[in-house]
Amino acid sequence: MNDHDVDDDSERPRPAPPNPVVTAALLGANLVMLVRALHLLWQRDTVSETLAMSQPGFGELVVRGLLHGFLAVVAVGYLWFTVRVLRLSGIGRPVPSALVSLGASTVLVFSGRALLRSLVDSNAGWLTELLLLPPLAAFGHALVVGLVLRGNGSSDTPRPSSGTAVFGAGVLGGNLVLVTWSVWMYYWLAWLGIGMSAAQEPASLIVAFHCVLAALLVVQVWFLIRMIRLLRPVGFGAVLLTGLAVAFVLAVLAGVALWVLWGLWQVLLGYEALVPLLALLAAVSFGGMARLAHRRETAAEAPA
């Protein structure tokens, strides 16, 4: 994770990036949401294994192995992405800053989670965690970056290289699918719990979990727009919109293909395979649009 592929000789200085402290806070908040999404995927795979009536076949073992590899790639990719974003935000030593930010946020999140579980009953505890843990991680990241800037100041902010823009956009596409899916799962599980509860839940609790999930989606949109703006300071809106459109088209085509597989061979994919597939399609679409935007920009700047 060296910095040489970010600031090569061909890159020119660019305008000052958005506030690095706010950017770091968004990285921390999104980290919690992404970890929850990966944990949900891992939980569903564990539950499927526990409920299996027989030993898993070769195909199930392959899918499980691919899932675990996917989880590892997403974790490493997000760490890489954090380092790149900090570098593009003007942090002179992004690798140590990212690692210290991760450590500080981990301590705050686990301490806050333990405190919440000792103070809040289980009915509202999960909702309180959804609301408070992302801000704790955001505070940890912002605190570290703020101290780094106070001690060392900001460095020059290079233009992102083509590779950084493409792979960074791919990380954002996959992250968008994973976080959105996790919010949907929490929504569905909340209504399932309300429906199975013997006592009627108060209306305030129902309103509260709608507000919390809506806030998570708003933060995700803010995170997506800000990071695309860092990766593509020129034309970031076009990259975002076309990436979303292409991802939607690819998802529809994947749905048709899965329907055909079900009709021909009764092959049905669970969440542990479907969600990574959609995340990979979104990563490809966002990365491809960033690549095309970079090519158009290079062609426009080339001398006639």
Short mmCIF file of C-alpha atoms in Angstrom, two decimals:
data_model
loop_
_atom_site.label_atom_id
_atom_site.label_comp_id
_atom_site.label_asym_id
_atom_site.label_seq_id
_atom_site.Cartn_x
_atom_site.Cartn_y
_atom_site.Cartn_z
CA MET A 1 0.00 0.00 0.00
CA ASN A 2 2.64 2.52 -1.02
CA ASP A 3 1.79 5.97 -2.27
CA HIS A 4 3.75 5.95 -5.53
CA ASP A 5 0.82 4.92 -7.68
CA VAL A 6 -1.13 7.94 -6.45
CA ASP A 7 1.26 10.77 -7.21
CA ASP A 8 3.32 10.06 -10.30
CA ASP A 9 4.99 12.70 -12.47
CA SER A 10 2.04 12.94 -14.84
CA GLU A 11 -0.33 14.13 -12.15
CA ARG A 12 -0.84 17.83 -11.68
CA PRO A 13 -1.88 19.72 -8.54
CA ARG A 14 -5.60 20.18 -8.24
CA PRO A 15 -7.91 22.44 -6.23
CA ALA A 16 -8.08 21.93 -2.48
CA PRO A 17 -10.16 18.84 -1.59
CA PRO A 18 -13.17 18.94 0.74
CA ASN A 19 -12.53 19.19 4.48
CA PRO A 20 -10.27 16.19 5.35
CA VAL A 21 -11.73 15.86 8.85
CA VAL A 22 -15.28 15.51 7.53
CA THR A 23 -14.04 13.07 4.88
CA ALA A 24 -12.36 10.97 7.58
CA ALA A 25 -15.54 11.03 9.66
CA LEU A 26 -17.53 9.69 6.71
CA LEU A 27 -14.94 6.95 6.22
CA GLY A 28 -15.36 5.92 9.85
CA ALA A 29 -19.15 5.94 9.78
CA ASN A 30 -19.23 3.94 6.56
CA LEU A 31 -16.74 1.47 8.03
CA VAL A 32 -19.24 0.48 10.73
CA MET A 33 -22.03 0.10 8.18
CA LEU A 34 -19.82 -1.99 5.91
CA VAL A 35 -18.67 -4.25 8.76
CA ARG A 36 -22.29 -4.81 9.74
CA ALA A 37 -23.10 -5.80 6.16
CA LEU A 38 -20.21 -8.27 6.03
CA HIS A 39 -21.24 -9.65 9.42
CA LEU A 40 -24.79 -10.19 8.16
CA LEU A 41 -23.46 -12.09 5.14
CA TRP A 42 -21.26 -14.24 7.37
CA GLN A 43 -24.19 -14.86 9.73
CA ARG A 44 -26.47 -15.99 6.92
CA ASP A 45 -23.80 -18.39 5.69
CA THR A 46 -23.38 -19.79 9.22
CA VAL A 47 -27.14 -20.17 9.67
CA SER A 48 -27.45 -21.94 6.31
CA GLU A 49 -24.70 -24.34 7.34
CA THR A 50 -26.35 -24.99 10.73
CA LEU A 51 -29.78 -25.64 9.22
CA ALA A 52 -28.47 -27.94 6.47
CA MET A 53 -29.99 -31.42 6.78
CA SER A 54 -27.02 -33.15 5.20
CA GLN A 55 -23.33 -32.62 4.57
CA PRO A 56 -22.72 -29.77 2.08
CA GLY A 57 -21.90 -30.79 -1.45
CA PHE A 58 -18.94 -29.70 -3.50
CA GLY A 59 -20.85 -26.77 -5.02
CA GLU A 60 -21.87 -25.46 -1.58
CA LEU A 61 -18.28 -25.70 -0.37
CA VAL A 62 -17.11 -23.74 -3.41
CA VAL A 63 -19.72 -21.02 -2.81
CA ARG A 64 -18.76 -20.83 0.87
CA GLY A 65 -15.08 -20.55 0.01
CA LEU A 66 -15.78 -17.83 -2.53
CA LEU A 67 -17.88 -15.97 0.04
CA HIS A 68 -15.11 -16.01 2.61
CA GLY A 69 -12.65 -14.84 -0.04
CA PHE A 70 -15.07 -12.07 -1.00
CA LEU A 71 -15.32 -10.90 2.61
CA ALA A 72 -11.52 -10.78 2.89
CA VAL A 73 -11.16 -8.88 -0.41
CA VAL A 74 -13.77 -6.31 0.66
CA ALA A 75 -12.01 -5.74 3.99
CA VAL A 76 -8.58 -5.29 2.37
CA GLY A 77 -10.07 -3.17 -0.42
CA TYR A 78 -11.69 -0.78 2.02
CA LEU A 79 -8.42 -0.37 3.93
CA TRP A 80 -6.68 0.40 0.62
CA PHE A 81 -9.46 2.84 -0.24
CA THR A 82 -9.12 4.60 3.12
CA VAL A 83 -5.39 5.09 2.58
CA ARG A 84 -5.96 6.51 -0.91
CA VAL A 85 -8.69 8.88 0.22
CA LEU A 86 -6.56 10.21 3.07
CA ARG A 87 -3.69 10.78 0.62
CA LEU A 88 -5.98 12.61 -1.80
CA SER A 89 -7.27 14.69 1.12
CA GLY A 90 -3.81 16.03 1.87
CA ILE A 91 -2.65 13.68 4.65
CA GLY A 92 1.11 13.30 4.30
CA ARG A 93 1.40 9.86 5.96
CA PRO A 94 -1.87 8.11 5.02
CA VAL A 95 -0.93 4.53 5.97
CA PRO A 96 -0.13 5.18 9.66
CA SER A 97 -3.06 7.62 9.87
CA ALA A 98 -5.46 5.00 8.47
CA LEU A 99 -4.23 2.30 10.86
CA VAL A 100 -4.37 4.56 13.91
CA SER A 101 -7.84 5.77 12.87
CA LEU A 102 -8.98 2.17 12.56
CA GLY A 103 -7.61 1.34 16.01
CA ALA A 104 -9.18 4.39 17.65
CA SER A 105 -12.55 3.74 16.05
CA THR A 106 -12.43 0.07 17.06
CA VAL A 107 -11.78 0.97 20.70
CA LEU A 108 -14.59 3.55 20.72
CA VAL A 109 -17.08 1.25 18.98
CA PHE A 110 -16.47 -1.78 21.19
CA SER A 111 -16.45 0.34 24.36
CA GLY A 112 -19.65 2.09 23.34
CA ARG A 113 -21.29 -1.19 22.40
CA ALA A 114 -20.44 -2.75 25.78
CA LEU A 115 -21.77 0.32 27.59
CA LEU A 116 -24.99 0.36 25.57
CA ARG A 117 -25.66 -3.32 26.24
CA SER A 118 -25.30 -2.74 29.96
CA LEU A 119 -27.65 0.26 29.98
CA VAL A 120 -30.27 -0.39 27.28
CA ASP A 121 -32.72 -3.30 27.15
CA SER A 122 -32.49 -5.75 24.27
CA ASN A 123 -35.66 -4.52 22.55
CA ALA A 124 -34.20 -1.11 21.75
CA GLY A 125 -30.52 -2.02 22.04
CA TRP A 126 -30.02 -2.99 18.40
CA LEU A 127 -31.66 0.24 17.28
CA THR A 128 -29.48 2.31 19.60
CA GLU A 129 -26.38 0.56 18.26
CA LEU A 130 -27.40 1.29 14.68
CA LEU A 131 -27.78 4.96 15.61
CA LEU A 132 -24.74 5.55 17.83
CA LEU A 133 -21.95 3.25 16.64
CA PRO A 134 -21.37 4.96 13.25
CA PRO A 135 -20.92 8.38 14.93
CA LEU A 136 -18.43 6.84 17.38
CA ALA A 137 -16.34 5.46 14.50
CA ALA A 138 -16.70 8.77 12.68
CA PHE A 139 -15.40 10.58 15.77
CA GLY A 140 -12.42 8.22 16.04
CA HIS A 141 -11.39 8.77 12.42
CA ALA A 142 -11.98 12.53 12.57
CA LEU A 143 -10.04 12.87 15.84
CA VAL A 144 -6.95 11.11 14.48
CA VAL A 145 -6.96 13.02 11.18
CA GLY A 146 -7.50 16.30 13.00
CA LEU A 147 -4.51 15.61 15.26
CA VAL A 148 -2.38 14.65 12.24
CA LEU A 149 -3.28 17.88 10.44
CA ARG A 150 -2.62 19.93 13.56
CA GLY A 151 0.78 18.35 14.05
CA ASN A 152 2.05 18.06 10.48
CA GLY A 153 -0.23 20.24 8.42
CA SER A 154 -1.63 19.20 5.05
CA SER A 155 0.51 18.17 2.10
CA ASP A 156 -0.01 18.69 -1.61
CA THR A 157 -3.08 16.95 -2.96
CA PRO A 158 -2.29 15.12 -6.20
CA ARG A 159 -4.75 14.31 -8.92
CA PRO A 160 -5.80 10.65 -8.61
CA SER A 161 -4.16 8.34 -11.11
CA SER A 162 -6.27 6.29 -13.51
CA GLY A 163 -5.80 3.14 -11.43
CA THR A 164 -6.80 4.88 -8.22
CA ALA A 165 -9.91 6.36 -9.82
CA VAL A 166 -10.99 3.05 -11.37
CA PHE A 167 -10.39 0.80 -8.36
CA GLY A 168 -11.68 3.42 -5.95
CA ALA A 169 -14.91 3.73 -7.91
CA GLY A 170 -15.20 -0.05 -7.91
CA VAL A 171 -14.87 -0.11 -4.12
CA LEU A 172 -17.62 2.50 -3.88
CA GLY A 173 -19.94 0.48 -6.13
CA GLY A 174 -19.53 -2.70 -4.11
CA ASN A 175 -19.84 -0.78 -0.85
CA LEU A 176 -23.10 0.81 -2.01
CA VAL A 177 -24.69 -2.59 -2.67
CA LEU A 178 -23.51 -4.10 0.62
CA VAL A 179 -24.62 -1.20 2.81
CA THR A 180 -27.98 -0.82 1.05
CA TRP A 181 -28.62 -4.55 1.39
CA SER A 182 -27.77 -4.47 5.11
CA VAL A 183 -30.19 -1.56 5.68
CA TRP A 184 -32.90 -3.52 3.86
CA MET A 185 -32.16 -6.60 5.98
CA TYR A 186 -32.43 -4.62 9.20
CA TYR A 187 -35.73 -3.18 7.97
CA TRP A 188 -37.08 -6.63 7.12
CA LEU A 189 -35.83 -8.21 10.36
CA ALA A 190 -37.32 -5.36 12.40
CA TRP A 191 -40.76 -5.90 10.88
CA LEU A 192 -40.39 -9.66 11.33
CA GLY A 193 -39.61 -9.13 15.00
CA ILE A 194 -42.58 -6.79 15.40
CA GLY A 195 -44.88 -9.30 13.74
CA MET A 196 -43.69 -12.18 15.94
CA SER A 197 -43.79 -10.18 19.17
CA ALA A 198 -46.51 -11.18 21.62
CA ALA A 199 -46.87 -7.61 22.87
CA GLN A 200 -47.68 -4.72 20.58
CA GLU A 201 -44.66 -2.52 20.02
CA PRO A 202 -45.13 1.21 20.69
CA ALA A 203 -45.58 3.46 17.69
CA SER A 204 -42.58 5.52 18.79
CA LEU A 205 -40.29 2.51 18.31
CA ILE A 206 -41.60 1.93 14.77
CA VAL A 207 -41.10 5.59 13.88
CA ALA A 208 -37.64 5.52 15.46
CA PHE A 209 -36.33 2.59 13.43
CA HIS A 210 -37.64 4.15 10.22
CA CYS A 211 -35.80 7.37 11.05
CA VAL A 212 -32.58 5.55 11.94
CA LEU A 213 -32.55 3.51 8.72
CA ALA A 214 -33.35 6.62 6.68
CA ALA A 215 -30.45 8.42 8.36
CA LEU A 216 -28.10 5.56 7.47
CA LEU A 217 -29.14 5.80 3.82
CA VAL A 218 -28.63 9.58 3.83
CA VAL A 219 -25.12 9.12 5.23
CA GLN A 220 -24.41 6.52 2.56
CA VAL A 221 -25.49 8.90 -0.22
CA TRP A 222 -23.36 11.68 1.29
CA PHE A 223 -20.40 9.30 1.52
CA LEU A 224 -20.82 8.15 -2.08
CA ILE A 225 -21.04 11.66 -3.52
CA ARG A 226 -18.08 12.96 -1.52
CA MET A 227 -15.80 10.04 -2.41
CA ILE A 228 -16.67 10.14 -6.11
CA ARG A 229 -15.92 13.86 -6.00
CA LEU A 230 -12.47 13.09 -4.55
CA LEU A 231 -11.74 10.44 -7.16
CA ARG A 232 -13.14 12.39 -10.13
CA PRO A 233 -13.01 16.12 -9.33
CA VAL A 234 -14.14 16.86 -12.91
CA GLY A 235 -17.41 15.27 -14.02
CA PHE A 236 -18.03 13.27 -10.84
CA GLY A 237 -21.80 13.63 -11.24
CA ALA A 238 -21.76 11.93 -14.65
CA VAL A 239 -19.63 9.08 -13.30
CA LEU A 240 -22.02 8.58 -10.37
CA LEU A 241 -25.23 8.64 -12.43
CA THR A 242 -23.94 6.47 -15.27
CA GLY A 243 -22.42 4.05 -12.77
CA LEU A 244 -25.78 3.67 -11.03
CA ALA A 245 -27.59 3.23 -14.37
CA VAL A 246 -25.17 0.59 -15.66
CA ALA A 247 -25.26 -1.22 -12.31
CA PHE A 248 -29.05 -1.35 -12.50
CA VAL A 249 -28.96 -2.74 -16.05
CA LEU A 250 -26.40 -5.39 -15.07
CA ALA A 251 -28.51 -6.35 -12.04
CA VAL A 252 -31.56 -6.80 -14.25
CA LEU A 253 -29.59 -8.96 -16.70
CA ALA A 254 -28.23 -11.02 -13.79
CA GLY A 255 -31.79 -11.48 -12.53
CA VAL A 256 -32.89 -12.75 -15.93
CA ALA A 257 -29.95 -15.17 -16.05
CA LEU A 258 -30.77 -16.49 -12.58
CA TRP A 259 -34.41 -16.94 -13.60
CA VAL A 260 -33.26 -18.98 -16.60
CA LEU A 261 -31.03 -21.11 -14.35
CA TRP A 262 -33.96 -21.76 -12.06
CA GLY A 263 -36.23 -22.69 -14.96
CA LEU A 264 -33.71 -25.08 -16.53
CA TRP A 265 -31.91 -26.69 -13.58
CA GLN A 266 -33.74 -25.40 -10.46
CA VAL A 267 -30.57 -23.57 -9.34
CA LEU A 268 -31.42 -21.01 -6.64
CA LEU A 269 -28.80 -18.70 -5.16
CA GLY A 270 -29.08 -17.51 -1.57
CA TYR A 271 -28.07 -14.14 -0.15
CA GLU A 272 -24.56 -15.44 0.49
CA ALA A 273 -24.05 -15.74 -3.29
CA LEU A 274 -26.50 -13.18 -4.68
CA VAL A 275 -25.31 -10.17 -2.69
CA PRO A 276 -21.59 -10.61 -3.58
CA LEU A 277 -22.62 -11.07 -7.22
CA LEU A 278 -24.55 -7.79 -7.22
CA ALA A 279 -21.67 -6.05 -5.40
CA LEU A 280 -19.21 -7.24 -8.03
CA LEU A 281 -21.50 -6.06 -10.84
CA ALA A 282 -21.78 -2.63 -9.20
CA ALA A 283 -18.00 -2.51 -8.75
CA VAL A 284 -17.49 -3.31 -12.43
CA SER A 285 -20.00 -0.68 -13.55
CA PHE A 286 -18.60 2.11 -11.35
CA GLY A 287 -15.02 1.23 -12.24
CA GLY A 288 -15.83 1.05 -15.93
CA MET A 289 -17.52 4.44 -15.91
CA ALA A 290 -14.55 5.97 -14.08
CA ARG A 291 -12.21 4.45 -16.68
CA LEU A 292 -14.24 5.86 -19.57
CA ALA A 293 -14.35 9.29 -17.92
CA HIS A 294 -10.57 9.24 -17.50
CA ARG A 295 -10.09 8.32 -21.16
CA ARG A 296 -12.37 11.12 -22.31
CA GLU A 297 -10.58 13.62 -20.10
CA THR A 298 -7.17 12.47 -21.38
CA ALA A 299 -8.33 12.70 -24.99
CA ALA A 300 -9.74 16.18 -24.43
CA GLU A 301 -6.47 17.40 -22.89
CA ALA A 302 -4.25 15.87 -25.60
CA PRO A 303 -2.85 18.40 -28.12
CA ALA A 304 -4.60 18.42 -31.48
#
